[in-house]
Coordinates of C-alpha atoms in Angstrom, one line a residue:
Chain A
M1 CA 39.5 66.0 10.6
L2 CA 37.6 68.8 12.8
P3 CA 35.8 67.6 15.3
L4 CA 32.7 69.2 14.4
R5 CA 31.1 70.8 11.1
V6 CA 27.5 72.2 10.2
R7 CA 26.4 72.4 6.6
D8 CA 23.0 74.7 5.6
I9 CA 21.2 73.0 8.7
A10 CA 17.4 74.1 9.0
K11 CA 14.8 74.0 11.1
T12 CA 10.7 74.3 11.1
F13 CA 8.4 73.5 13.8
V14 CA 5.0 71.8 12.5
M15 CA 2.3 72.3 15.0
H16 CA -0.4 69.9 14.7
L17 CA -2.4 70.7 17.5
R18 CA -2.4 74.3 15.8
G19 CA -3.6 73.1 12.1
G20 CA -0.6 72.5 11.1
L21 CA 0.8 75.7 11.7
R22 CA 4.5 76.4 10.5
L23 CA 6.9 77.8 12.3
P24 CA 10.3 78.4 10.6
V25 CA 13.3 79.2 13.0
F26 CA 16.4 79.4 10.6
S27 CA 17.5 78.2 7.1
N28 CA 21.3 77.6 5.9
V29 CA 23.1 77.7 9.1
S30 CA 26.7 76.6 8.5
F31 CA 29.8 76.6 11.0
E32 CA 32.8 74.8 11.8
V33 CA 34.3 74.3 15.7
A34 CA 38.1 73.3 15.4
A35 CA 40.1 71.8 18.3
G36 CA 40.7 74.2 21.9
E37 CA 38.1 76.6 20.6
C38 CA 34.6 77.7 22.2
L39 CA 32.4 79.0 19.8
V40 CA 29.5 80.9 20.9
L41 CA 26.1 81.3 19.6
G42 CA 24.6 84.8 20.0
G43 CA 21.8 86.7 19.1
P44 CA 18.6 87.6 20.7
S45 CA 16.2 84.5 22.3
G46 CA 13.9 82.7 20.3
V47 CA 16.4 83.2 17.1
G48 CA 17.0 79.3 18.0
K49 CA 20.4 79.2 19.4
S50 CA 18.9 76.4 22.2
S51 CA 17.5 74.3 19.0
I52 CA 20.9 74.2 17.0
L53 CA 22.5 72.6 20.4
K54 CA 20.0 70.6 20.6
M55 CA 20.3 69.3 16.5
L56 CA 23.6 68.9 17.3
Y57 CA 22.8 66.4 20.3
G58 CA 20.5 63.9 18.1
N59 CA 17.7 65.9 19.9
Y60 CA 15.8 67.2 17.5
G61 CA 15.3 66.2 14.2
V62 CA 17.5 67.7 11.2
D63 CA 15.2 68.7 8.8
A64 CA 17.9 69.6 6.2
G65 CA 22.2 69.8 6.2
E66 CA 24.2 67.6 7.3
I67 CA 26.3 67.8 11.2
L68 CA 29.5 66.2 10.9
V69 CA 31.4 65.3 13.8
A70 CA 34.6 63.1 14.0
H71 CA 33.7 59.7 16.0
A72 CA 36.5 57.3 16.1
C73 CA 38.2 59.2 13.5
R74 CA 35.4 58.8 10.7
P75 CA 32.8 61.5 10.0
V76 CA 29.3 60.8 11.3
D77 CA 25.9 62.7 10.0
L78 CA 23.9 63.2 13.3
A79 CA 21.4 64.6 10.3
K80 CA 20.6 61.2 9.2
A81 CA 22.5 58.9 11.7
L82 CA 20.8 55.6 13.7
P83 CA 19.8 55.8 17.0
R84 CA 22.2 53.7 18.1
E85 CA 24.9 56.0 16.5
V86 CA 23.7 58.5 18.0
L87 CA 23.8 57.2 21.0
D88 CA 27.3 55.8 20.3
V89 CA 28.5 59.5 19.5
R90 CA 26.8 60.8 22.9
R91 CA 28.9 57.9 24.5
L92 CA 32.4 58.5 23.2
T93 CA 32.6 61.4 21.1
L94 CA 29.7 64.4 22.5
G95 CA 29.0 66.1 25.4
Y96 CA 25.9 68.1 27.1
V97 CA 25.4 70.5 29.8
S98 CA 22.0 71.1 29.4
Q99 CA 20.0 74.5 30.9
F100 CA 17.6 71.9 33.0
L101 CA 18.4 68.4 34.8
R102 CA 16.2 65.5 34.0
A103 CA 16.4 63.9 37.1
I104 CA 15.7 60.2 37.4
P105 CA 14.5 58.8 40.0
R106 CA 16.0 57.4 43.3
V107 CA 20.0 58.1 41.4
P108 CA 22.2 60.4 43.4
A109 CA 24.0 62.9 42.7
L110 CA 26.8 61.2 42.7
E111 CA 26.1 58.4 40.4
V112 CA 23.8 60.7 38.2
V113 CA 27.9 63.0 37.7
A114 CA 29.7 59.8 37.6
D115 CA 27.6 58.1 35.2
P116 CA 29.4 59.5 31.6
L117 CA 32.6 57.2 33.0
I118 CA 31.0 54.3 34.0
A119 CA 29.3 54.1 30.5
L120 CA 32.8 54.0 29.0
G121 CA 34.3 51.4 30.8
S122 CA 36.0 53.2 33.7
D123 CA 36.1 51.9 37.4
R124 CA 33.4 52.0 39.3
A125 CA 35.2 53.5 42.6
E126 CA 37.4 55.4 40.3
A127 CA 34.3 56.9 38.7
L128 CA 32.7 57.9 41.9
E129 CA 36.2 59.5 43.1
R130 CA 36.5 61.6 40.7
A131 CA 32.4 62.8 40.9
E132 CA 32.8 63.5 44.4
A133 CA 35.7 66.2 43.1
A134 CA 34.0 67.7 40.8
L135 CA 31.0 68.2 43.2
A136 CA 33.7 69.4 45.7
R137 CA 35.2 72.0 43.6
L138 CA 31.5 73.9 42.0
N139 CA 30.8 74.2 46.1
L140 CA 27.9 71.5 45.5
P141 CA 27.3 71.1 50.3
R142 CA 29.1 67.5 50.5
E143 CA 25.1 66.6 52.4
L144 CA 23.5 66.6 48.8
W145 CA 25.9 63.9 47.6
S146 CA 24.3 60.7 48.5
L147 CA 20.9 62.6 47.4
P148 CA 18.8 62.3 44.4
P149 CA 18.8 65.7 42.7
A150 CA 14.8 65.9 42.3
T151 CA 14.7 68.5 45.2
F152 CA 17.7 70.6 44.8
S153 CA 17.3 74.3 43.7
G154 CA 18.5 75.3 40.1
G155 CA 21.2 76.3 41.1
E156 CA 22.5 72.6 42.2
Q157 CA 20.6 71.5 39.7
Q158 CA 22.8 73.1 37.5
R159 CA 26.0 72.1 38.9
V160 CA 25.5 68.4 39.3
N161 CA 24.6 69.0 35.5
I162 CA 28.2 70.6 34.7
A163 CA 29.6 68.7 36.8
R164 CA 28.5 65.6 34.8
G165 CA 28.6 67.1 31.6
F166 CA 33.0 68.6 32.4
I167 CA 33.3 64.6 33.6
S168 CA 34.4 63.2 30.8
D169 CA 37.0 63.7 28.2
H170 CA 34.3 64.1 24.9
P171 CA 36.3 66.3 22.4
I172 CA 33.2 68.0 22.1
L173 CA 31.1 69.4 24.7
L174 CA 27.9 71.4 24.2
L175 CA 27.2 74.3 27.1
D176 CA 23.8 75.5 26.6
E177 CA 23.4 78.6 29.2
P178 CA 25.9 76.5 31.6
T179 CA 26.1 79.4 34.2
A180 CA 22.6 81.4 34.1
S181 CA 21.2 80.0 38.0
L182 CA 24.9 80.2 39.1
D183 CA 26.6 83.4 41.9
A184 CA 30.0 84.9 40.7
A185 CA 31.7 82.4 42.9
N186 CA 30.6 79.5 41.0
R187 CA 30.5 81.4 38.1
A188 CA 34.1 81.6 37.8
V189 CA 34.9 78.2 38.6
V190 CA 33.1 77.3 35.2
V191 CA 35.2 80.0 33.5
D192 CA 37.8 77.5 34.4
M193 CA 36.3 74.6 33.5
I194 CA 36.0 76.3 30.5
E195 CA 39.3 77.1 30.0
E196 CA 40.8 73.9 31.2
K197 CA 38.6 71.8 28.2
K198 CA 39.7 74.3 25.5
A199 CA 43.8 74.4 26.9
A200 CA 42.8 70.3 26.6
G201 CA 42.1 70.6 23.3
T202 CA 38.2 70.3 23.2
A203 CA 35.9 71.2 20.7
L204 CA 33.3 73.5 22.6
V205 CA 29.8 75.2 21.6
G206 CA 27.8 77.3 24.1
I207 CA 25.2 80.0 24.1
F208 CA 26.0 82.5 27.7
H209 CA 23.6 85.0 28.0
D210 CA 25.6 87.1 30.9
E211 CA 28.5 88.9 28.6
D212 CA 30.9 88.9 31.5
V213 CA 31.0 84.7 31.0
R214 CA 30.5 85.3 27.6
D215 CA 33.5 87.5 26.4
R216 CA 35.9 85.3 28.6
V217 CA 35.5 82.4 27.2
A218 CA 34.3 83.2 23.3
S219 CA 36.9 82.1 20.5
R220 CA 34.9 83.0 17.8
V221 CA 30.8 84.3 18.3
V222 CA 27.8 83.3 15.4
D223 CA 25.1 85.4 15.1
V224 CA 22.2 83.3 14.6
S225 CA 20.1 86.2 13.8
R226 CA 21.5 86.2 10.4
Y227 CA 20.0 83.1 10.1
S228 CA 16.4 84.2 11.7
Q229 CA 13.6 82.7 9.6
R230 CA 10.7 84.6 11.8
R231 CA 9.8 88.2 10.6
A232 CA 10.2 90.9 12.5
G233 CA 7.9 90.9 15.4
Q234 CA 6.9 87.3 15.1
Chain B
M1 CA 28.8 48.4 18.5
T2 CA 28.3 45.3 17.2
D3 CA 27.5 44.6 13.5
A4 CA 24.7 42.2 13.5
P5 CA 21.1 42.5 14.9
I6 CA 19.5 40.3 17.5
L7 CA 16.0 40.5 15.6
E8 CA 15.1 41.0 12.4
V9 CA 11.3 42.5 11.2
R10 CA 10.0 42.4 8.1
D11 CA 6.4 43.6 7.1
L12 CA 4.9 41.6 10.0
A13 CA 1.2 41.3 9.8
K14 CA -1.3 40.4 12.2
T15 CA -5.6 40.4 11.5
Y16 CA -8.1 38.8 13.4
G17 CA -10.7 38.0 11.3
A18 CA -11.7 42.0 9.6
R19 CA -10.2 43.7 12.0
L20 CA -6.5 45.0 12.0
G21 CA -4.3 43.6 14.7
C22 CA -0.5 45.0 13.1
A23 CA 1.0 45.5 9.9
D24 CA 3.8 46.9 7.9
I25 CA 6.2 46.5 11.0
S26 CA 9.8 46.4 9.9
F27 CA 12.8 47.1 12.0
D28 CA 16.2 45.7 13.7
L29 CA 16.7 45.3 17.0
W30 CA 20.4 44.9 17.9
P31 CA 22.0 43.8 21.1
G32 CA 22.1 45.8 24.4
E33 CA 19.1 47.8 23.1
V34 CA 15.7 48.9 24.5
L35 CA 13.0 49.4 22.4
A36 CA 9.8 51.0 23.4
V37 CA 6.5 50.4 21.9
V38 CA 4.3 53.0 23.0
G39 CA 0.7 53.9 22.0
E40 CA -2.9 53.6 23.5
S41 CA -4.8 50.8 24.1
G42 CA -6.3 49.5 20.4
S43 CA -3.0 50.5 19.1
G44 CA -1.4 46.9 18.2
K45 CA 1.4 47.4 20.5
T46 CA -0.1 44.2 22.2
T47 CA -0.4 42.2 19.5
L48 CA 3.2 43.1 18.2
L49 CA 4.8 41.8 21.2
N50 CA 3.3 38.4 21.5
C51 CA 3.5 37.9 17.6
L52 CA 7.4 38.9 18.1
S53 CA 7.8 36.6 21.3
T54 CA 5.5 33.6 18.9
R55 CA 3.0 33.4 21.4
L56 CA 0.4 34.7 18.9
A57 CA 1.2 33.6 15.1
A58 CA 1.7 36.2 12.5
D59 CA -0.4 36.0 9.2
G60 CA 2.8 37.4 7.6
G61 CA 6.2 38.5 7.4
S62 CA 9.0 37.7 8.8
I63 CA 11.2 37.2 12.0
V64 CA 14.7 36.5 11.8
Y65 CA 16.4 35.9 15.8
A66 CA 20.2 35.1 16.1
M67 CA 20.5 32.1 18.1
R68 CA 23.5 31.7 20.4
D69 CA 26.2 30.5 18.3
G70 CA 25.6 33.3 16.0
S71 CA 23.0 31.8 13.2
R72 CA 20.0 33.5 12.3
R73 CA 16.7 31.6 12.3
D74 CA 13.1 32.6 11.0
L75 CA 10.7 32.0 13.9
A76 CA 7.9 31.0 11.9
T77 CA 9.5 27.8 10.5
M78 CA 11.3 27.4 13.5
P79 CA 9.6 23.6 15.6
E80 CA 7.7 24.2 18.2
A81 CA 10.1 22.7 20.5
E82 CA 12.9 24.4 19.7
R83 CA 10.9 27.7 20.0
R84 CA 9.9 26.2 23.0
F85 CA 13.2 26.3 24.2
L86 CA 14.5 29.4 23.5
M87 CA 11.2 30.8 25.0
R88 CA 12.6 29.0 28.6
T89 CA 16.1 29.5 28.6
D90 CA 17.7 33.1 25.8
W91 CA 13.9 34.9 26.0
G92 CA 12.4 36.4 29.4
F93 CA 8.8 37.2 29.0
V94 CA 7.3 40.0 31.5
H95 CA 4.0 40.2 32.0
Q96 CA 1.7 42.9 33.6
N97 CA 0.6 41.1 36.1
P98 CA 2.8 39.1 37.8
A99 CA 0.1 36.2 38.3
D100 CA 0.3 35.6 34.5
G101 CA 4.0 35.3 34.6
L102 CA 4.7 33.3 38.4
R103 CA 3.5 30.1 39.8
M104 CA 1.3 31.6 42.5
G105 CA 1.3 28.5 44.6
V106 CA 4.8 27.5 45.2
S107 CA 7.2 29.4 46.7
A108 CA 9.3 31.7 46.0
G109 CA 12.2 30.2 45.7
A110 CA 10.7 27.6 43.8
N111 CA 9.3 30.7 41.0
V112 CA 13.5 31.2 40.7
G113 CA 14.6 27.7 40.6
E114 CA 11.9 26.5 38.2
R115 CA 13.2 28.0 35.0
L116 CA 16.8 26.8 36.4
M117 CA 15.6 22.9 36.7
A118 CA 13.5 23.3 33.0
I119 CA 17.0 23.9 31.5
G120 CA 18.8 21.2 33.0
D121 CA 20.4 21.6 36.7
R122 CA 19.8 19.2 39.0
H123 CA 21.6 20.3 41.6
Y124 CA 19.2 21.2 44.7
G125 CA 22.3 23.3 46.4
R126 CA 23.2 24.9 43.1
I127 CA 19.5 25.9 42.7
R128 CA 18.6 27.1 45.8
G129 CA 22.1 29.4 45.9
T130 CA 21.6 30.9 42.7
A131 CA 17.9 32.1 43.5
L132 CA 18.7 33.3 47.1
D133 CA 21.4 35.3 44.7
W134 CA 18.6 36.3 42.3
L135 CA 16.0 37.1 45.4
S136 CA 19.0 39.9 46.0
R137 CA 19.5 41.0 42.9
V138 CA 15.7 42.1 42.9
E139 CA 15.8 44.0 46.5
I140 CA 14.2 40.6 48.4
A141 CA 15.0 39.7 51.6
A142 CA 16.6 35.9 51.8
D143 CA 14.0 35.3 54.5
R144 CA 11.6 35.2 52.0
I145 CA 12.8 32.4 50.0
D146 CA 10.6 29.9 51.0
D147 CA 7.2 32.4 51.1
G148 CA 5.1 32.4 48.3
P149 CA 4.0 35.4 45.4
R150 CA 0.4 35.3 47.5
A151 CA 2.1 36.8 50.5
F152 CA 4.0 39.3 48.2
S153 CA 3.3 42.8 47.7
G154 CA 2.2 43.8 43.6
G155 CA 6.1 45.9 43.8
M156 CA 8.1 42.6 45.3
R157 CA 5.8 39.9 42.7
Q158 CA 6.6 42.2 40.2
R159 CA 10.6 42.0 41.3
L160 CA 10.1 38.2 41.6
Q161 CA 8.2 37.6 38.1
I162 CA 11.7 40.0 37.2
A163 CA 14.0 37.5 38.7
R164 CA 12.7 34.6 36.9
N165 CA 12.8 35.4 33.7
L166 CA 17.1 36.8 34.3
V167 CA 18.1 33.3 36.2
T168 CA 18.7 31.4 33.0
A169 CA 20.7 34.6 31.1
P170 CA 18.5 35.2 28.2
R171 CA 19.5 37.9 25.6
L172 CA 16.3 39.1 24.6
V173 CA 13.2 40.7 26.7
F174 CA 10.1 40.9 25.7
M175 CA 8.3 43.6 28.8
D176 CA 4.2 44.2 29.0
E177 CA 3.7 47.3 30.7
P178 CA 6.0 46.1 33.3
T179 CA 5.0 49.1 35.7
G180 CA 1.2 49.4 35.2
G181 CA -1.0 49.3 38.3
L182 CA 2.1 49.7 40.6
D183 CA 1.9 52.6 43.0
V184 CA 4.0 55.7 41.9
S185 CA 7.2 55.0 44.4
V186 CA 7.0 51.7 43.8
Q187 CA 7.3 52.2 40.2
A188 CA 9.9 54.4 40.4
R189 CA 12.0 51.2 42.7
L190 CA 11.4 48.8 40.2
L191 CA 12.4 51.5 37.2
D192 CA 15.3 51.6 38.8
L193 CA 15.8 48.2 39.2
M194 CA 15.3 47.2 35.9
R195 CA 17.7 50.5 34.6
G196 CA 20.5 48.8 36.3
L197 CA 19.8 45.1 35.3
V198 CA 19.3 45.7 31.6
R199 CA 22.9 47.5 31.6
D200 CA 24.5 45.6 33.4
L201 CA 23.6 42.3 31.6
G202 CA 23.6 43.9 28.3
L203 CA 20.2 43.0 27.4
S204 CA 17.8 43.2 24.8
V205 CA 14.6 44.4 25.3
I206 CA 11.1 45.2 24.0
I207 CA 9.3 46.9 26.1
V208 CA 5.1 48.0 25.7
T209 CA 4.1 50.4 27.9
H210 CA 1.7 53.8 27.0
D211 CA 3.6 55.6 29.5
L212 CA 5.8 57.8 28.4
A213 CA 7.8 58.6 31.9
V214 CA 8.8 54.3 31.4
A215 CA 9.9 54.5 27.8
R216 CA 11.8 58.0 28.4
L217 CA 13.6 56.3 31.7
L218 CA 14.4 52.6 30.3
S219 CA 14.6 53.1 26.0
H220 CA 17.2 53.8 23.8
R221 CA 14.5 53.6 20.5
I222 CA 10.2 54.6 20.5
M223 CA 8.1 53.3 17.8
V224 CA 5.1 54.7 18.0
M225 CA 2.1 52.9 17.1
K226 CA -1.6 53.9 16.1
D227 CA -4.2 51.7 14.8
G228 CA -2.0 49.0 14.2
R229 CA 0.7 50.7 12.4
V230 CA 4.0 52.2 13.4
I231 CA 3.6 56.1 12.6
E232 CA 6.9 57.8 14.6
E233 CA 10.2 56.1 14.8
G234 CA 13.6 57.6 16.4
L235 CA 16.0 58.0 18.9
T236 CA 13.6 58.0 22.4
D237 CA 14.9 61.8 23.2
R238 CA 14.2 63.4 19.4
V239 CA 11.2 61.1 19.2
L240 CA 9.5 62.9 22.9
D241 CA 11.6 66.2 22.7
D242 CA 10.8 67.1 19.3
P243 CA 7.6 65.1 17.2
R244 CA 6.4 65.3 14.6
Q245 CA 3.7 63.4 13.6
P246 CA 0.3 64.6 15.0
Y247 CA -0.6 62.1 16.5
T248 CA 3.0 61.9 18.8
Q249 CA 2.5 65.2 19.3
L250 CA -0.9 64.9 20.7
L251 CA 0.6 62.2 22.8
V252 CA 3.6 64.2 24.5
S253 CA 1.3 66.7 25.0
S254 CA -1.0 64.7 26.8
I255 CA 1.5 64.3 29.6
P256 CA 1.0 66.0 33.0
Q257 CA 3.2 67.9 34.3
A258 CA 4.7 66.5 38.0

């Protein structure tokens, strides 16, 4: 069973506050991702790359088609799964590094990073130790570790987000522009981390605007504009 | 994942004379799941919470509860005495106004200990020990155990109410706007505390709130109510990030960005 199979998914946004305006984004998007490869979603901005990632994570609704995730040895269709099934898939199978960190008030960076391991039942001290190692590798200043990330800079928040996404051994990992606000040294760290995930057999799907990073990590590129429903000039 | 819901609600309805309270409410709540019911005042969410917790008798539909022994019981046909026992032991109810859920005339320790005595504990030392333990879990200093809630701030009173509810290790907790009326920083501390407790204790929770940020932080699932009916429901981040219904889109777009 492939970790991830996407069949004919479609997305249209209906803006009820603008008189029910319909914004078709894409339709009939299909692809598969094998263990150990990094599939890159390509195409100009606005074609719906981020929307696809959010649909893969169960964060956006799916209008048509199916998203089959190999979850605990059986396929789960995320397009139709119940909330508690989606949450179980996220806990065990599906990791996600979003573009922006949604900071939880009062929770220190170290706990934000360790959280996915604790949710999997890991020993708390061990989870925090691994979180420290991840933040150190991404060069986040040690004095920030015990602070909530709400007041961090964009690049610091992104590194917390990356550390959190990469800390667990989820079989599938979704990456939404993980290197957008990083300097060259930290970009190189993230590229190494992606290569390690591939070597460990993780199936990755990512969006990378940085061409250099994309060329280094991509196993294949799917051009999303092929499926675009937007007319020229829209 | 466990394979049986703790609460099964079907076609629940309540009217006040000619006026609709809520109608056509059907859902399952699973163990460990936190369900937020959101909507404006007058949308029927508090009526729904009161019907579910049997504080208000519904006019139609059924509510089936999975007891500790695994048996499934319809709450409408459960004898009054048994239902009261359930409310004192297996359930909690956190009110928006702590004064509605606390006994204001007795000490903090007595407020927590009273629920233990209600389930038959008579050992003073043990009750006081458990009360102290719970006060510390809700971040109330041990030297405040003999003070009454009147001497507490709003945030402390709310934390005391939570301790009073959780001391009997309930499986299902109802919350009605538990952070309403508190300062933002006090609210954040309370939310953080509730998040931790819900997760550590594996509680099932139904929380009514008009505050979508509270729903996002605490809940797994959301039901959006309008005019007494559920108009949209689903995974919390899906409903808030990709709202489908006109009313949900209006609610989400009305949140001020801090």
